[in-house]
């Protein structure tokens, strides 16, 4: 059975037109771990040079009405990030953001660093 280790780091960006970041309420991020792991496994290939191992991508997205990321842009278009952009976009699609009080974070801009480390 393949062994996969993965890690996510999340940083929240500023909402455009809403004042300074210090004025913005904190966001809470959740993820569907099963689906994120399924997405990351889709980076497996028979060619070891193309395997998703130690790849990192920084995405900037706008939070949609349901808390999901929309209009994501890769901010560090490295060769590895470009090769596996679909995998990272899939992983990001299973993240959700909301304000700490549970209210919608729609329209907020978030930056998310997704890192996958593992072997298959």
PDB file of C-alpha atoms in Angstrom:
ATOM      1  CA  UNK A   1       0.000   0.000   0.000  1.00  0.00           C
ATOM      2  CA  UNK A   2       1.369   3.432  -0.879  1.00  0.00           C
ATOM      3  CA  UNK A   3       2.501   5.739   1.869  1.00  0.00           C
ATOM      4  CA  UNK A   4       1.502   9.369   1.566  1.00  0.00           C
ATOM      5  CA  UNK A   5       2.326  12.222   3.878  1.00  0.00           C
ATOM      6  CA  UNK A   6       0.862  15.635   3.222  1.00  0.00           C
ATOM      7  CA  UNK A   7       0.793  18.969   4.923  1.00  0.00           C
ATOM      8  CA  UNK A   8      -1.139  22.181   4.421  1.00  0.00           C
ATOM      9  CA  UNK A   9      -0.350  25.673   5.586  1.00  0.00           C
ATOM     10  CA  UNK A  10      -2.914  28.428   5.257  1.00  0.00           C
ATOM     11  CA  UNK A  11      -2.449  32.175   5.345  1.00  0.00           C
ATOM     12  CA  UNK A  12      -5.312  34.629   4.958  1.00  0.00           C
ATOM     13  CA  UNK A  13      -4.951  37.552   2.576  1.00  0.00           C
ATOM     14  CA  UNK A  14      -6.747  40.876   2.534  1.00  0.00           C
ATOM     15  CA  UNK A  15     -10.223  41.505   1.157  1.00  0.00           C
ATOM     16  CA  UNK A  16     -10.084  44.093  -1.571  1.00  0.00           C
ATOM     17  CA  UNK A  17     -11.813  47.321  -0.671  1.00  0.00           C
ATOM     18  CA  UNK A  18     -12.497  46.371   2.947  1.00  0.00           C
ATOM     19  CA  UNK A  19      -9.823  48.348   4.776  1.00  0.00           C
ATOM     20  CA  UNK A  20      -6.562  47.200   6.261  1.00  0.00           C
ATOM     21  CA  UNK A  21      -5.933  43.570   7.099  1.00  0.00           C
ATOM     22  CA  UNK A  22      -5.785  44.434  10.801  1.00  0.00           C
ATOM     23  CA  UNK A  23      -9.477  45.423  10.609  1.00  0.00           C
ATOM     24  CA  UNK A  24     -10.589  42.149   9.036  1.00  0.00           C
ATOM     25  CA  UNK A  25     -11.970  39.394  11.273  1.00  0.00           C
ATOM     26  CA  UNK A  26     -10.051  36.121  11.351  1.00  0.00           C
ATOM     27  CA  UNK A  27     -11.142  33.281   9.116  1.00  0.00           C
ATOM     28  CA  UNK A  28     -11.340  29.616   9.979  1.00  0.00           C
ATOM     29  CA  UNK A  29     -10.362  27.085   7.351  1.00  0.00           C
ATOM     30  CA  UNK A  30     -11.679  23.529   7.146  1.00  0.00           C
ATOM     31  CA  UNK A  31     -11.007  20.749   4.680  1.00  0.00           C
ATOM     32  CA  UNK A  32     -12.478  17.463   3.577  1.00  0.00           C
ATOM     33  CA  UNK A  33      -9.382  15.369   4.293  1.00  0.00           C
ATOM     34  CA  UNK A  34     -10.583  12.292   2.415  1.00  0.00           C
ATOM     35  CA  UNK A  35     -11.182  14.257  -0.783  1.00  0.00           C
ATOM     36  CA  UNK A  36      -7.952  16.241  -0.444  1.00  0.00           C
ATOM     37  CA  UNK A  37      -6.033  12.985  -0.109  1.00  0.00           C
ATOM     38  CA  UNK A  38      -7.864  11.541  -3.136  1.00  0.00           C
ATOM     39  CA  UNK A  39      -6.833  14.579  -5.175  1.00  0.00           C
ATOM     40  CA  UNK A  40      -3.210  14.308  -4.074  1.00  0.00           C
ATOM     41  CA  UNK A  41      -3.112  10.624  -5.038  1.00  0.00           C
ATOM     42  CA  UNK A  42      -4.147  11.627  -8.553  1.00  0.00           C
ATOM     43  CA  UNK A  43      -0.620  13.062  -8.916  1.00  0.00           C
ATOM     44  CA  UNK A  44       0.822   9.543  -9.071  1.00  0.00           C
ATOM     45  CA  UNK A  45       2.386   8.496 -12.361  1.00  0.00           C
ATOM     46  CA  UNK A  46       4.442   5.547 -13.530  1.00  0.00           C
ATOM     47  CA  UNK A  47       7.308   7.941 -14.301  1.00  0.00           C
ATOM     48  CA  UNK A  48       9.097   8.679 -11.005  1.00  0.00           C
ATOM     49  CA  UNK A  49      10.359  12.011 -12.379  1.00  0.00           C
ATOM     50  CA  UNK A  50       6.757  13.239 -12.650  1.00  0.00           C
ATOM     51  CA  UNK A  51       5.510  12.040  -9.261  1.00  0.00           C
ATOM     52  CA  UNK A  52       4.025  14.623  -6.972  1.00  0.00           C
ATOM     53  CA  UNK A  53       6.686  14.523  -4.258  1.00  0.00           C
ATOM     54  CA  UNK A  54       7.691  17.533  -2.234  1.00  0.00           C
ATOM     55  CA  UNK A  55       5.740  19.857  -4.516  1.00  0.00           C
ATOM     56  CA  UNK A  56       4.449  23.128  -3.097  1.00  0.00           C
ATOM     57  CA  UNK A  57       2.079  25.655  -4.572  1.00  0.00           C
ATOM     58  CA  UNK A  58       0.873  29.013  -3.310  1.00  0.00           C
ATOM     59  CA  UNK A  59      -2.691  29.775  -4.394  1.00  0.00           C
ATOM     60  CA  UNK A  60      -4.577  33.026  -4.012  1.00  0.00           C
ATOM     61  CA  UNK A  61      -8.345  32.600  -4.183  1.00  0.00           C
ATOM     62  CA  UNK A  62     -11.536  34.528  -3.552  1.00  0.00           C
ATOM     63  CA  UNK A  63     -13.951  32.881  -1.106  1.00  0.00           C
ATOM     64  CA  UNK A  64     -17.296  32.022  -2.700  1.00  0.00           C
ATOM     65  CA  UNK A  65     -20.773  32.116  -1.172  1.00  0.00           C
ATOM     66  CA  UNK A  66     -20.455  28.558   0.193  1.00  0.00           C
ATOM     67  CA  UNK A  67     -16.955  29.165   1.580  1.00  0.00           C
ATOM     68  CA  UNK A  68     -15.206  27.414  -1.293  1.00  0.00           C
ATOM     69  CA  UNK A  69     -12.291  28.946  -3.175  1.00  0.00           C
ATOM     70  CA  UNK A  70     -13.053  30.607  -6.500  1.00  0.00           C
ATOM     71  CA  UNK A  71     -10.889  32.236  -9.143  1.00  0.00           C
ATOM     72  CA  UNK A  72      -7.697  30.687  -7.792  1.00  0.00           C
ATOM     73  CA  UNK A  73      -4.389  31.850  -9.179  1.00  0.00           C
ATOM     74  CA  UNK A  74      -1.044  30.083  -8.730  1.00  0.00           C
ATOM     75  CA  UNK A  75       1.407  32.644  -7.325  1.00  0.00           C
ATOM     76  CA  UNK A  76       4.545  30.506  -7.615  1.00  0.00           C
ATOM     77  CA  UNK A  77       4.402  28.962 -11.086  1.00  0.00           C
ATOM     78  CA  UNK A  78       7.382  26.620 -10.673  1.00  0.00           C
ATOM     79  CA  UNK A  79       7.754  23.717 -13.128  1.00  0.00           C
ATOM     80  CA  UNK A  80       6.445  21.270 -10.476  1.00  0.00           C
ATOM     81  CA  UNK A  81       3.484  23.529  -9.658  1.00  0.00           C
ATOM     82  CA  UNK A  82       2.673  23.893 -13.355  1.00  0.00           C
ATOM     83  CA  UNK A  83       2.882  20.140 -14.006  1.00  0.00           C
ATOM     84  CA  UNK A  84       0.515  19.389 -11.143  1.00  0.00           C
ATOM     85  CA  UNK A  85      -1.728  22.465 -11.168  1.00  0.00           C
ATOM     86  CA  UNK A  86      -4.866  20.344 -11.679  1.00  0.00           C
ATOM     87  CA  UNK A  87      -3.986  18.273  -8.590  1.00  0.00           C
ATOM     88  CA  UNK A  88      -3.530  21.385  -6.465  1.00  0.00           C
ATOM     89  CA  UNK A  89      -6.722  22.986  -7.809  1.00  0.00           C
ATOM     90  CA  UNK A  90      -8.583  19.773  -6.921  1.00  0.00           C
ATOM     91  CA  UNK A  91      -7.133  19.829  -3.406  1.00  0.00           C
ATOM     92  CA  UNK A  92      -8.062  23.493  -2.941  1.00  0.00           C
ATOM     93  CA  UNK A  93     -11.631  22.830  -4.069  1.00  0.00           C
ATOM     94  CA  UNK A  94     -12.160  20.803  -0.879  1.00  0.00           C
ATOM     95  CA  UNK A  95     -11.165  23.654   1.451  1.00  0.00           C
ATOM     96  CA  UNK A  96     -13.738  25.998   3.008  1.00  0.00           C
ATOM     97  CA  UNK A  97     -13.420  29.317   4.842  1.00  0.00           C
ATOM     98  CA  UNK A  98     -15.797  31.150   7.172  1.00  0.00           C
ATOM     99  CA  UNK A  99     -15.496  33.826   9.834  1.00  0.00           C
ATOM    100  CA  UNK A 100     -14.860  32.535  13.353  1.00  0.00           C
ATOM    101  CA  UNK A 101     -18.505  33.230  14.247  1.00  0.00           C
ATOM    102  CA  UNK A 102     -19.677  31.034  11.357  1.00  0.00           C
ATOM    103  CA  UNK A 103     -20.791  33.845   9.062  1.00  0.00           C
ATOM    104  CA  UNK A 104     -19.933  33.813   5.384  1.00  0.00           C
ATOM    105  CA  UNK A 105     -16.492  34.946   4.271  1.00  0.00           C
ATOM    106  CA  UNK A 106     -17.748  35.519   0.718  1.00  0.00           C
ATOM    107  CA  UNK A 107     -15.544  37.919  -1.199  1.00  0.00           C
ATOM    108  CA  UNK A 108     -12.517  37.595   1.088  1.00  0.00           C
ATOM    109  CA  UNK A 109      -9.188  36.873  -0.551  1.00  0.00           C
ATOM    110  CA  UNK A 110      -7.197  33.986   0.920  1.00  0.00           C
ATOM    111  CA  UNK A 111      -3.742  32.650   0.223  1.00  0.00           C
ATOM    112  CA  UNK A 112      -3.209  28.961   0.743  1.00  0.00           C
ATOM    113  CA  UNK A 113       0.052  27.051   0.550  1.00  0.00           C
ATOM    114  CA  UNK A 114      -0.487  23.428  -0.360  1.00  0.00           C
ATOM    115  CA  UNK A 115       2.453  21.082   0.084  1.00  0.00           C
ATOM    116  CA  UNK A 116       2.474  17.395  -0.713  1.00  0.00           C
ATOM    117  CA  UNK A 117       5.301  15.218   0.517  1.00  0.00           C
ATOM    118  CA  UNK A 118       5.294  11.490   0.234  1.00  0.00           C
ATOM    119  CA  UNK A 119       6.224   8.393  -1.656  1.00  0.00           C
ATOM    120  CA  UNK A 120       4.125   5.927  -3.550  1.00  0.00           C
TER     121      UNK A 120
END
